[in-house]
Amino acid sequence: MNKRKCHFKGCEEIGEYRAPSSPKDLGKYIWFCLKHIKEYNKKWNYFSDMTADEIEAFIENDIIGHRKTKQIGSNDTSYFEKISKISERMFQGMNNLENSLVHPSYYSSKYLNALATLGIDNKESSLNEIKSKFKKIVKELHPDTVGNNEKNKEKLTKVLEAYKTIKEQYDNNRKSYAK
């Protein structure tokens, strides 16, 4: 059984309840009886010795669990240059695919919905037009440019899925005409 004495001056009760000794030393504890732990907790103020700037910094870091993070665009190459390189690789070799090779029966509803997601009405848009529209939308919705917004995150996910669908359609068309 716990034989600690309550930390409150003059109290002879057993200290069964622990509390941090100070905001600066959260790993060091003092022990109280039930009556005095309640009093201690009512008076406890983690931010008492902090400036307004320190409190604001704490709150901002609390959002990410006080973990160190890196911005996506903090390296030599910007995030959007990386996206551009990735999309170029995804569409590599498809730039020469003639729109006339795509027979209307090859337009699946999934493909047409993907075009609509990107805001493209013309199902015979060139690959370069599609890529250009895709890059523009990604820049408009990405958290690095507009902040962390759940609605934009959902839209960005749909745009990325649409882009993948369009890429798959172009791949399939290219394969079927290569035979």
PDB file of N, CA and C in Angstrom, residues 44-82:
ATOM      1  N   TRP A  44      -4.210  24.729 -10.610  1.00  0.00           N
ATOM      2  CA  TRP A  44      -3.186  24.388 -11.614  1.00  0.00           C
ATOM      3  C   TRP A  44      -3.412  25.173 -12.900  1.00  0.00           C
ATOM      4  N   ASN A  45      -2.342  25.793 -13.391  1.00  0.00           N
ATOM      5  CA  ASN A  45      -2.404  26.519 -14.658  1.00  0.00           C
ATOM      6  C   ASN A  45      -1.102  26.248 -15.406  1.00  0.00           C
ATOM      7  N   TYR A  46      -1.174  25.383 -16.374  1.00  0.00           N
ATOM      8  CA  TYR A  46       0.014  24.991 -17.142  1.00  0.00           C
ATOM      9  C   TYR A  46       0.670  26.199 -17.806  1.00  0.00           C
ATOM     10  N   PHE A  47      -0.119  27.172 -18.203  1.00  0.00           N
ATOM     11  CA  PHE A  47       0.381  28.310 -18.970  1.00  0.00           C
ATOM     12  C   PHE A  47       0.768  29.511 -18.101  1.00  0.00           C
ATOM     13  N   SER A  48       0.746  29.373 -16.787  1.00  0.00           N
ATOM     14  CA  SER A  48       0.931  30.519 -15.892  1.00  0.00           C
ATOM     15  C   SER A  48       2.249  31.264 -16.110  1.00  0.00           C
ATOM     16  N   ASP A  49       3.321  30.582 -16.414  1.00  0.00           N
ATOM     17  CA  ASP A  49       4.622  31.243 -16.585  1.00  0.00           C
ATOM     18  C   ASP A  49       4.974  31.497 -18.047  1.00  0.00           C
ATOM     19  N   MET A  50       4.005  31.350 -18.961  1.00  0.00           N
ATOM     20  CA  MET A  50       4.281  31.520 -20.391  1.00  0.00           C
ATOM     21  C   MET A  50       3.794  32.878 -20.885  1.00  0.00           C
ATOM     22  N   THR A  51       4.497  33.387 -21.891  1.00  0.00           N
ATOM     23  CA  THR A  51       4.053  34.614 -22.549  1.00  0.00           C
ATOM     24  C   THR A  51       2.942  34.255 -23.535  1.00  0.00           C
ATOM     25  N   ALA A  52       2.274  35.274 -24.045  1.00  0.00           N
ATOM     26  CA  ALA A  52       1.202  35.042 -25.026  1.00  0.00           C
ATOM     27  C   ALA A  52       1.754  34.343 -26.272  1.00  0.00           C
ATOM     28  N   ASP A  53       2.955  34.729 -26.706  1.00  0.00           N
ATOM     29  CA  ASP A  53       3.571  34.094 -27.880  1.00  0.00           C
ATOM     30  C   ASP A  53       3.888  32.623 -27.617  1.00  0.00           C
ATOM     31  N   GLU A  54       4.363  32.319 -26.416  1.00  0.00           N
ATOM     32  CA  GLU A  54       4.663  30.931 -26.067  1.00  0.00           C
ATOM     33  C   GLU A  54       3.388  30.091 -26.023  1.00  0.00           C
ATOM     34  N   ILE A  55       2.323  30.662 -25.512  1.00  0.00           N
ATOM     35  CA  ILE A  55       1.041  29.946 -25.458  1.00  0.00           C
ATOM     36  C   ILE A  55       0.535  29.676 -26.865  1.00  0.00           C
ATOM     37  N   GLU A  56       0.616  30.677 -27.736  1.00  0.00           N
ATOM     38  CA  GLU A  56       0.163  30.500 -29.117  1.00  0.00           C
ATOM     39  C   GLU A  56       1.000  29.443 -29.837  1.00  0.00           C
ATOM     40  N   ALA A  57       2.318  29.467 -29.622  1.00  0.00           N
ATOM     41  CA  ALA A  57       3.192  28.458 -30.235  1.00  0.00           C
ATOM     42  C   ALA A  57       2.838  27.071 -29.720  1.00  0.00           C
ATOM     43  N   PHE A  58       2.537  26.964 -28.427  1.00  0.00           N
ATOM     44  CA  PHE A  58       2.151  25.676 -27.852  1.00  0.00           C
ATOM     45  C   PHE A  58       0.883  25.149 -28.515  1.00  0.00           C
ATOM     46  N   ILE A  59      -0.114  26.015 -28.668  1.00  0.00           N
ATOM     47  CA  ILE A  59      -1.390  25.606 -29.268  1.00  0.00           C
ATOM     48  C   ILE A  59      -1.187  25.166 -30.713  1.00  0.00           C
ATOM     49  N   GLU A  60      -0.382  25.912 -31.472  1.00  0.00           N
ATOM     50  CA  GLU A  60      -0.114  25.540 -32.867  1.00  0.00           C
ATOM     51  C   GLU A  60       0.583  24.183 -32.946  1.00  0.00           C
ATOM     52  N   ASN A  61       1.548  23.951 -32.060  1.00  0.00           N
ATOM     53  CA  ASN A  61       2.258  22.670 -32.058  1.00  0.00           C
ATOM     54  C   ASN A  61       1.389  21.533 -31.542  1.00  0.00           C
ATOM     55  N   ASP A  62       0.412  21.859 -30.713  1.00  0.00           N
ATOM     56  CA  ASP A  62      -0.481  20.836 -30.178  1.00  0.00           C
ATOM     57  C   ASP A  62      -1.295  20.178 -31.288  1.00  0.00           C
ATOM     58  N   ILE A  63      -1.586  20.928 -32.340  1.00  0.00           N
ATOM     59  CA  ILE A  63      -2.353  20.403 -33.470  1.00  0.00           C
ATOM     60  C   ILE A  63      -1.648  19.203 -34.090  1.00  0.00           C
ATOM     61  N   ILE A  64      -0.325  19.230 -34.113  1.00  0.00           N
ATOM     62  CA  ILE A  64       0.456  18.135 -34.712  1.00  0.00           C
ATOM     63  C   ILE A  64       1.102  17.253 -33.654  1.00  0.00           C
ATOM     64  N   GLY A  65       0.616  17.337 -32.438  1.00  0.00           N
ATOM     65  CA  GLY A  65       1.117  16.472 -31.374  1.00  0.00           C
ATOM     66  C   GLY A  65       2.528  16.811 -30.943  1.00  0.00           C
ATOM     67  N   HIS A  66       2.939  18.053 -31.127  1.00  0.00           N
ATOM     68  CA  HIS A  66       4.273  18.528 -30.749  1.00  0.00           C
ATOM     69  C   HIS A  66       5.391  17.735 -31.425  1.00  0.00           C
ATOM     70  N   ARG A  67       5.103  17.248 -32.648  1.00  0.00           N
ATOM     71  CA  ARG A  67       6.124  16.535 -33.421  1.00  0.00           C
ATOM     72  C   ARG A  67       6.750  17.495 -34.417  1.00  0.00           C
ATOM     73  N   LYS A  68       8.016  17.259 -34.740  1.00  0.00           N
ATOM     74  CA  LYS A  68       8.678  18.072 -35.750  1.00  0.00           C
ATOM     75  C   LYS A  68       8.140  17.680 -37.118  1.00  0.00           C
ATOM     76  N   THR A  69       7.929  18.677 -37.964  1.00  0.00           N
ATOM     77  CA  THR A  69       7.434  18.418 -39.311  1.00  0.00           C
ATOM     78  C   THR A  69       8.272  19.196 -40.312  1.00  0.00           C
ATOM     79  N   LYS A  70       8.147  18.791 -41.566  1.00  0.00           N
ATOM     80  CA  LYS A  70       8.803  19.507 -42.655  1.00  0.00           C
ATOM     81  C   LYS A  70       7.722  19.929 -43.628  1.00  0.00           C
ATOM     82  N   GLN A  71       7.884  21.105 -44.200  1.00  0.00           N
ATOM     83  CA  GLN A  71       6.967  21.513 -45.247  1.00  0.00           C
ATOM     84  C   GLN A  71       7.314  20.740 -46.498  1.00  0.00           C
ATOM     85  N   ILE A  72       6.302  20.411 -47.272  1.00  0.00           N
ATOM     86  CA  ILE A  72       6.538  19.672 -48.506  1.00  0.00           C
ATOM     87  C   ILE A  72       7.457  20.451 -49.421  1.00  0.00           C
ATOM     88  N   GLY A  73       7.276  21.739 -49.507  1.00  0.00           N
ATOM     89  CA  GLY A  73       8.055  22.546 -50.431  1.00  0.00           C
ATOM     90  C   GLY A  73       9.358  23.056 -49.855  1.00  0.00           C
ATOM     91  N   SER A  74       9.874  22.462 -48.780  1.00  0.00           N
ATOM     92  CA  SER A  74      11.059  23.004 -48.138  1.00  0.00           C
ATOM     93  C   SER A  74      12.366  22.544 -48.781  1.00  0.00           C
ATOM     94  N   ASN A  75      12.332  21.590 -49.688  1.00  0.00           N
ATOM     95  CA  ASN A  75      13.554  21.141 -50.347  1.00  0.00           C
ATOM     96  C   ASN A  75      13.904  22.066 -51.499  1.00  0.00           C
ATOM     97  N   ASP A  76      14.990  21.738 -52.225  1.00  0.00           N
ATOM     98  CA  ASP A  76      15.425  22.570 -53.345  1.00  0.00           C
ATOM     99  C   ASP A  76      14.366  22.652 -54.434  1.00  0.00           C
ATOM    100  N   THR A  77      13.705  21.532 -54.703  1.00  0.00           N
ATOM    101  CA  THR A  77      12.689  21.505 -55.749  1.00  0.00           C
ATOM    102  C   THR A  77      11.338  21.746 -55.107  1.00  0.00           C
ATOM    103  N   SER A  78      10.549  22.628 -55.698  1.00  0.00           N
ATOM    104  CA  SER A  78       9.247  22.921 -55.101  1.00  0.00           C
ATOM    105  C   SER A  78       8.302  21.737 -55.277  1.00  0.00           C
ATOM    106  N   TYR A  79       7.277  21.710 -54.461  1.00  0.00           N
ATOM    107  CA  TYR A  79       6.305  20.622 -54.509  1.00  0.00           C
ATOM    108  C   TYR A  79       5.663  20.517 -55.885  1.00  0.00           C
ATOM    109  N   PHE A  80       5.320  21.657 -56.464  1.00  0.00           N
ATOM    110  CA  PHE A  80       4.611  21.632 -57.739  1.00  0.00           C
ATOM    111  C   PHE A  80       5.514  21.177 -58.884  1.00  0.00           C
ATOM    112  N   GLU A  81       6.817  21.440 -58.767  1.00  0.00           N
ATOM    113  CA  GLU A  81       7.743  20.907 -59.767  1.00  0.00           C
ATOM    114  C   GLU A  81       7.781  19.382 -59.659  1.00  0.00           C
ATOM    115  N   LYS A  82       7.727  18.877 -58.429  1.00  0.00           N
ATOM    116  CA  LYS A  82       7.705  17.425 -58.234  1.00  0.00           C
ATOM    117  C   LYS A  82       6.438  16.824 -58.833  1.00  0.00           C
TER     118      LYS A  82
END
